[in-house]
């Protein structure tokens, strides 16, 4: 229990005692001595109530400050832990991205070169040879599945006179002999039973071609750039060109040097007159 909670419990006890004194007042006022005794007790409890009320305010303020200080310390600890974790993860991001990009760049280059070679061979195929399948299609294409029948049974179903199957079979009124009707009045439709094969099956699934590896983007491990941007590529030759561009961009380069001219603030008139204008282009240190 906090200090303020104990003070609040004491204040509640004092409040109850004052209430009991107030109830006893009509009896105490009938005698000078008893009233004087009542007054002393009432004044003492009233003073205690005032003291406890102010004490509670002080204690709650102190507890709030202590809580805020503890939260500040805890936040500082979390801050330090988070900063250390971020530094550690930043180093891992840089290292792991570099490793991953090295693997993926090599894979992209080999895939593009294989696609170019496959296309060149397929363009010159003699009769009797099937076209070669690119390696990525072999690796990532999901083959289609044929239809597969599971169960089959024969069942009688209601149809219209024209042979159209009735959707709500239970709504047909059966008149016997394989005859029935559906609807009311002028909307009545004659029906008859027809034999059907009811087959439960897995439907055919078409083959699914993957999105090309060319379309991926590889973020740079050491800066806010793309080491490879597949959105630029529409052909295997484009892939090789984009990989070469990334290699050139990653090479060390000198920072550019630029020149900026800033006007010198106007000087005092007297000083200005005493200064002889130097030849154009003169450098004043």
C-alpha positions as a Markdown table, in Angstrom:
| # | Residue | x | y | z |
|---|---|---|---|---|
| 1 | Unk | 0.0 | 0.0 | 0.0 |
| 2 | Unk | 1.3 | 3.4 | -0.9 |
| 3 | Unk | 1.7 | 6.2 | 1.6 |
| 4 | Unk | -1.2 | 8.2 | 0.1 |
| 5 | Unk | -3.4 | 5.1 | 0.4 |
| 6 | Unk | -2.7 | 4.8 | 4.1 |
| 7 | Unk | -3.4 | 8.5 | 4.6 |
| 8 | Unk | -6.7 | 8.1 | 2.7 |
| 9 | Unk | -7.7 | 5.2 | 5.0 |
| 10 | Unk | -6.9 | 7.3 | 8.0 |
| 11 | Unk | -8.9 | 10.2 | 6.6 |
| 12 | Unk | -11.9 | 7.9 | 6.1 |
| 13 | Unk | -11.7 | 6.8 | 9.7 |
| 14 | Unk | -11.6 | 10.5 | 10.8 |
| 15 | Unk | -14.6 | 11.3 | 8.6 |
| 16 | Unk | -16.6 | 8.5 | 10.3 |
| 17 | Unk | -15.6 | 9.7 | 13.7 |
| 18 | Unk | -16.7 | 13.3 | 12.8 |
| 19 | Unk | -20.0 | 12.0 | 11.5 |
| 20 | Unk | -20.6 | 10.2 | 14.8 |
| 21 | Unk | -19.7 | 13.3 | 16.7 |
| 22 | Unk | -22.2 | 15.3 | 14.6 |
| 23 | Unk | -24.9 | 12.8 | 15.5 |
| 24 | Unk | -24.0 | 13.2 | 19.2 |
| 25 | Unk | -24.1 | 17.0 | 19.2 |
| 26 | Unk | -27.7 | 17.4 | 20.1 |
| 27 | Unk | -27.1 | 15.5 | 23.3 |
| 28 | Unk | -23.7 | 17.3 | 24.1 |
| 29 | Unk | -25.2 | 20.8 | 23.9 |
| 30 | Unk | -27.5 | 20.2 | 26.8 |
| 31 | Unk | -24.6 | 20.5 | 29.3 |
| 32 | Unk | -21.7 | 22.9 | 29.3 |
| 33 | Unk | -19.1 | 20.3 | 30.3 |
| 34 | Unk | -20.3 | 17.7 | 27.8 |
| 35 | Unk | -20.4 | 20.3 | 25.1 |
| 36 | Unk | -16.9 | 21.5 | 26.0 |
| 37 | Unk | -15.7 | 17.9 | 25.8 |
| 38 | Unk | -17.5 | 17.5 | 22.4 |
| 39 | Unk | -16.0 | 20.7 | 21.1 |
| 40 | Unk | -12.4 | 19.6 | 22.0 |
| 41 | Unk | -12.9 | 16.2 | 20.3 |
| 42 | Unk | -14.6 | 17.8 | 17.2 |
| 43 | Unk | -11.9 | 20.5 | 16.8 |
| 44 | Unk | -9.1 | 17.8 | 17.2 |
| 45 | Unk | -10.8 | 15.6 | 14.5 |
| 46 | Unk | -11.4 | 18.6 | 12.2 |
| 47 | Unk | -7.8 | 19.6 | 12.5 |
| 48 | Unk | -6.7 | 16.0 | 11.8 |
| 49 | Unk | -9.0 | 15.9 | 8.7 |
| 50 | Unk | -7.4 | 19.1 | 7.4 |
| 51 | Unk | -3.9 | 17.7 | 8.0 |
| 52 | Unk | -4.7 | 14.4 | 6.3 |
| 53 | Unk | -6.3 | 16.1 | 3.4 |
| 54 | Unk | -3.2 | 18.3 | 2.7 |
| 55 | Unk | -1.0 | 15.3 | 3.5 |
| 56 | Unk | -2.7 | 13.3 | 0.8 |
| 57 | Unk | -2.2 | 16.0 | -1.8 |
| 58 | Unk | 1.5 | 16.2 | -0.9 |
| 59 | Unk | 2.0 | 12.5 | -0.9 |
| 60 | Unk | 0.2 | 12.0 | -4.3 |
| 61 | Unk | 2.4 | 14.7 | -5.8 |
| 62 | Unk | 5.5 | 13.0 | -4.5 |
| 63 | Unk | 4.3 | 9.7 | -5.8 |
| 64 | Unk | 3.6 | 11.2 | -9.2 |
| 65 | Unk | 7.0 | 12.7 | -9.3 |
| 66 | Unk | 8.6 | 9.4 | -8.2 |
| 67 | Unk | 6.6 | 7.5 | -10.8 |
| 68 | Unk | 7.6 | 9.9 | -13.5 |
| 69 | Unk | 11.2 | 9.6 | -12.5 |
| 70 | Unk | 11.1 | 5.8 | -12.6 |
| 71 | Unk | 9.4 | 5.9 | -16.0 |
| 72 | Unk | 12.1 | 8.3 | -17.2 |
| 73 | Unk | 14.8 | 5.9 | -16.0 |
| 74 | Unk | 13.0 | 2.9 | -17.6 |
| 75 | Unk | 12.6 | 4.9 | -20.9 |
| 76 | Unk | 16.3 | 5.7 | -20.9 |
| 77 | Unk | 17.1 | 2.1 | -20.4 |
| 78 | Unk | 14.8 | 1.0 | -23.2 |
| 79 | Unk | 16.3 | 3.8 | -25.4 |
| 80 | Unk | 19.9 | 2.6 | -24.8 |
| 81 | Unk | 18.8 | -1.0 | -25.4 |
| 82 | Unk | 17.0 | -0.1 | -28.6 |
| 83 | Unk | 19.8 | 2.0 | -29.9 |
| 84 | Unk | 22.3 | -0.8 | -29.3 |
| 85 | Unk | 19.9 | -3.3 | -31.0 |
| 86 | Unk | 19.4 | -0.9 | -34.0 |
| 87 | Unk | 23.2 | -0.5 | -34.4 |
| 88 | Unk | 23.6 | -4.3 | -34.3 |
| 89 | Unk | 20.8 | -4.9 | -36.8 |
| 90 | Unk | 22.1 | -2.1 | -39.1 |
| 91 | Unk | 25.4 | -3.9 | -39.4 |
| 92 | Unk | 23.6 | -7.2 | -40.1 |
| 93 | Unk | 21.3 | -5.6 | -42.7 |
| 94 | Unk | 24.4 | -4.3 | -44.5 |
| 95 | Unk | 26.3 | -7.6 | -44.3 |
| 96 | Unk | 23.4 | -9.9 | -45.1 |
| 97 | Unk | 22.1 | -7.7 | -48.0 |
| 98 | Unk | 25.6 | -7.7 | -49.5 |
| 99 | Unk | 25.7 | -11.5 | -49.3 |
| 100 | Unk | 22.1 | -12.0 | -50.6 |
| 101 | Unk | 22.7 | -9.5 | -53.5 |
| 102 | Unk | 25.9 | -11.3 | -54.5 |
| 103 | Unk | 24.0 | -14.6 | -54.8 |
| 104 | Unk | 21.0 | -13.0 | -56.6 |
| 105 | Unk | 23.1 | -10.9 | -59.0 |
| 106 | Unk | 25.0 | -14.1 | -60.0 |
| 107 | Unk | 21.6 | -15.9 | -60.4 |
| 108 | Unk | 20.2 | -13.1 | -62.5 |
| 109 | Unk | 23.2 | -13.0 | -64.8 |
| 110 | Unk | 23.3 | -16.7 | -65.3 |
| 111 | Unk | 19.5 | -16.8 | -65.9 |
| 112 | Unk | 19.7 | -14.0 | -68.5 |
| 113 | Unk | 22.7 | -15.6 | -70.3 |
| 114 | Unk | 20.9 | -19.0 | -70.3 |
| 115 | Unk | 17.7 | -17.3 | -71.8 |
| 116 | Unk | 19.8 | -15.7 | -74.5 |
| 117 | Unk | 21.5 | -19.0 | -75.3 |
| 118 | Unk | 18.1 | -20.9 | -75.2 |
| 119 | Unk | 16.5 | -18.3 | -77.6 |
| 120 | Unk | 19.4 | -18.6 | -80.0 |
| 121 | Unk | 19.2 | -22.4 | -80.1 |
| 122 | Unk | 15.4 | -22.4 | -80.5 |
| 123 | Unk | 15.6 | -20.0 | -83.4 |
| 124 | Unk | 17.7 | -22.5 | -85.4 |
| 125 | Unk | 16.0 | -25.8 | -84.4 |
| 126 | Unk | 15.9 | -28.5 | -87.1 |
| 127 | Unk | 12.8 | -30.6 | -87.6 |
| 128 | Unk | 12.2 | -33.3 | -85.0 |
| 129 | Unk | 13.6 | -31.3 | -82.0 |
| 130 | Unk | 11.2 | -29.7 | -79.5 |
| 131 | Unk | 12.1 | -26.2 | -78.4 |
| 132 | Unk | 14.2 | -25.9 | -75.3 |
| 133 | Unk | 12.5 | -24.7 | -72.1 |
| 134 | Unk | 14.2 | -21.8 | -70.3 |
| 135 | Unk | 15.7 | -22.8 | -66.9 |
| 136 | Unk | 13.4 | -20.5 | -64.9 |
| 137 | Unk | 10.3 | -22.0 | -66.5 |
| 138 | Unk | 11.6 | -25.4 | -65.6 |
| 139 | Unk | 12.3 | -24.3 | -62.0 |
| 140 | Unk | 9.2 | -22.2 | -61.2 |
| 141 | Unk | 6.4 | -23.1 | -63.6 |
| 142 | Unk | 3.5 | -24.9 | -61.8 |
| 143 | Unk | 2.3 | -27.7 | -64.1 |
| 144 | Unk | -1.4 | -27.9 | -64.9 |
| 145 | Unk | -3.6 | -30.7 | -63.5 |
| 146 | Unk | -6.2 | -32.7 | -65.6 |
| 147 | Unk | -9.7 | -33.2 | -64.5 |
| 148 | Unk | -10.1 | -36.1 | -62.1 |
| 149 | Unk | -13.4 | -37.8 | -61.6 |
| 150 | Unk | -14.0 | -39.0 | -58.0 |
| 151 | Unk | -17.5 | -40.6 | -57.8 |
| 152 | Unk | -20.4 | -41.2 | -60.1 |
| 153 | Unk | -24.0 | -42.2 | -59.6 |
| 154 | Unk | -27.3 | -42.0 | -61.6 |
| 155 | Unk | -30.2 | -40.0 | -60.3 |
| 156 | Unk | -33.6 | -38.9 | -61.5 |
| 157 | Unk | -34.1 | -35.1 | -61.8 |
| 158 | Unk | -37.0 | -32.8 | -62.8 |
| 159 | Unk | -36.6 | -31.0 | -66.1 |
| 160 | Unk | -39.0 | -28.9 | -68.2 |
| 161 | Unk | -40.6 | -30.3 | -71.3 |
| 162 | Unk | -37.8 | -28.6 | -73.3 |
| 163 | Unk | -35.2 | -30.5 | -71.3 |
| 164 | Unk | -34.0 | -27.6 | -69.1 |
| 165 | Unk | -33.0 | -28.7 | -65.6 |
| 166 | Unk | -35.2 | -27.3 | -62.7 |
| 167 | Unk | -33.1 | -25.4 | -60.2 |
| 168 | Unk | -35.4 | -26.0 | -57.2 |
| 169 | Unk | -36.2 | -29.7 | -57.4 |
| 170 | Unk | -38.3 | -29.7 | -54.2 |
| 171 | Unk | -40.7 | -27.1 | -55.6 |
| 172 | Unk | -42.0 | -29.5 | -58.3 |
| 173 | Unk | -45.4 | -31.1 | -57.5 |
| 174 | Unk | -45.2 | -34.8 | -58.4 |
| 175 | Unk | -48.3 | -36.2 | -60.2 |
| 176 | Unk | -46.9 | -39.7 | -60.7 |
| 177 | Unk | -45.7 | -41.5 | -63.8 |
| 178 | Unk | -42.6 | -39.2 | -64.0 |
| 179 | Unk | -44.8 | -36.1 | -64.6 |
| 180 | Unk | -45.0 | -33.0 | -62.5 |
| 181 | Unk | -45.7 | -29.3 | -62.4 |
| 182 | Unk | -44.1 | -26.1 | -61.1 |
| 183 | Unk | -45.7 | -22.7 | -60.6 |
| 184 | Unk | -49.3 | -21.4 | -60.3 |
| 185 | Unk | -52.0 | -20.5 | -62.8 |
| 186 | Unk | -50.7 | -19.2 | -66.1 |
| 187 | Unk | -47.2 | -19.5 | -64.8 |
| 188 | Unk | -47.5 | -23.3 | -64.5 |
| 189 | Unk | -44.7 | -25.3 | -66.2 |
| 190 | Unk | -45.0 | -29.0 | -67.0 |
| 191 | Unk | -42.1 | -31.1 | -65.9 |
| 192 | Unk | -40.9 | -34.7 | -66.3 |
| 193 | Unk | -38.2 | -36.8 | -64.7 |
| 194 | Unk | -35.0 | -37.4 | -66.7 |
| 195 | Unk | -32.0 | -39.7 | -65.8 |
| 196 | Unk | -28.7 | -38.0 | -65.1 |
| 197 | Unk | -25.2 | -39.1 | -64.2 |
| 198 | Unk | -24.1 | -37.1 | -61.1 |
| 199 | Unk | -20.3 | -36.9 | -61.2 |
| 200 | Unk | -18.1 | -35.5 | -58.4 |
| 201 | Unk | -14.7 | -34.4 | -59.7 |
| 202 | Unk | -11.6 | -32.2 | -59.3 |
| 203 | Unk | -11.7 | -29.6 | -62.1 |
| 204 | Unk | -8.9 | -29.1 | -64.5 |
| 205 | Unk | -6.2 | -26.6 | -63.3 |
| 206 | Unk | -4.2 | -24.7 | -65.9 |
| 207 | Unk | -0.4 | -24.3 | -65.7 |
| 208 | Unk | 0.8 | -21.2 | -63.9 |
| 209 | Unk | 3.7 | -19.3 | -65.3 |
| 210 | Unk | 5.8 | -17.3 | -62.8 |
| 211 | Unk | 6.7 | -13.7 | -62.9 |
| 212 | Unk | 10.2 | -13.4 | -64.3 |
| 213 | Unk | 13.2 | -13.0 | -62.0 |
| 214 | Unk | 14.1 | -10.1 | -64.2 |
| 215 | Unk | 11.3 | -8.0 | -62.6 |
| 216 | Unk | 12.8 | -8.1 | -59.1 |
| 217 | Unk | 14.5 | -5.1 | -57.4 |
| 218 | Unk | 17.6 | -5.5 | -55.3 |
| 219 | Unk | 18.1 | -2.7 | -52.7 |
| 220 | Unk | 21.6 | -1.5 | -52.2 |
| 221 | Unk | 23.4 | -2.8 | -49.1 |
| 222 | Unk | 25.3 | 0.5 | -48.5 |
| 223 | Unk | 23.0 | 3.3 | -49.6 |
| 224 | Unk | 19.5 | 4.3 | -50.7 |
| 225 | Unk | 19.8 | 3.0 | -54.2 |
| 226 | Unk | 18.9 | -0.1 | -56.2 |
| 227 | Unk | 21.7 | -2.4 | -57.0 |
| 228 | Unk | 19.5 | -3.9 | -59.6 |
| 229 | Unk | 16.2 | -2.6 | -61.0 |
| 230 | Unk | 14.3 | -5.2 | -63.0 |
| 231 | Unk | 11.5 | -2.8 | -63.8 |
| 232 | Unk | 13.8 | -1.4 | -66.5 |
| 233 | Unk | 14.2 | -4.8 | -68.3 |
| 234 | Unk | 12.1 | -6.4 | -71.1 |
| 235 | Unk | 14.7 | -8.7 | -72.6 |
| 236 | Unk | 17.6 | -10.8 | -71.3 |
| 237 | Unk | 20.1 | -8.3 | -72.9 |
| 238 | Unk | 18.4 | -5.6 | -70.8 |
| 239 | Unk | 19.2 | -7.6 | -67.7 |
| 240 | Unk | 22.9 | -7.8 | -68.5 |
| 241 | Unk | 23.0 | -4.1 | -69.3 |
| 242 | Unk | 21.2 | -3.3 | -66.0 |
| 243 | Unk | 23.7 | -5.5 | -64.0 |
| 244 | Unk | 26.6 | -3.7 | -65.7 |
| 245 | Unk | 25.1 | -0.3 | -64.8 |
| 246 | Unk | 24.8 | -1.4 | -61.2 |
| 247 | Unk | 28.5 | -2.4 | -61.1 |
| 248 | Unk | 29.6 | 0.9 | -62.6 |
| 249 | Unk | 27.4 | 2.8 | -60.1 |
| 250 | Unk | 29.0 | 0.9 | -57.2 |
| 251 | Unk | 32.5 | 1.8 | -58.1 |
| 252 | Unk | 34.2 | 4.4 | -55.9 |
| 253 | Unk | 34.1 | 7.9 | -57.3 |
| 254 | Unk | 35.4 | 11.3 | -56.4 |
| 255 | Unk | 33.0 | 13.9 | -55.0 |
| 256 | Unk | 32.2 | 16.7 | -57.5 |
| 257 | Unk | 33.7 | 20.2 | -57.0 |
| 258 | Unk | 31.5 | 23.2 | -57.7 |
| 259 | Unk | 32.1 | 27.0 | -57.4 |
| 260 | Unk | 29.8 | 29.4 | -55.7 |
| 261 | Unk | 30.1 | 33.2 | -55.9 |
| 262 | Unk | 28.8 | 35.2 | -52.9 |
| 263 | Unk | 28.6 | 39.0 | -53.0 |
| 264 | Unk | 30.6 | 40.7 | -50.2 |
| 265 | Unk | 28.5 | 43.0 | -48.0 |
| 266 | Unk | 28.8 | 46.7 | -48.7 |
| 267 | Unk | 31.7 | 48.3 | -46.7 |
| 268 | Unk | 31.8 | 51.8 | -45.1 |
| 269 | Unk | 31.9 | 54.6 | -47.7 |
| 270 | Unk | 35.2 | 56.1 | -46.4 |
| 271 | Unk | 36.9 | 52.7 | -46.5 |
| 272 | Unk | 35.5 | 52.0 | -49.9 |
| 273 | Unk | 37.0 | 55.3 | -51.4 |
| 274 | Unk | 40.4 | 54.5 | -49.9 |
| 275 | Unk | 40.5 | 51.0 | -51.6 |
| 276 | Unk | 41.7 | 50.9 | -55.1 |
| 277 | Unk | 39.8 | 48.5 | -57.2 |
| 278 | Unk | 42.0 | 45.5 | -58.0 |
| 279 | Unk | 42.1 | 44.0 | -61.5 |
| 280 | Unk | 39.3 | 41.6 | -62.3 |
| 281 | Unk | 39.9 | 38.1 | -61.2 |
| 282 | Unk | 42.3 | 39.1 | -58.4 |
| 283 | Unk | 42.0 | 36.8 | -55.4 |
| 284 | Unk | 42.0 | 38.7 | -52.0 |
| 285 | Unk | 42.9 | 36.4 | -49.1 |
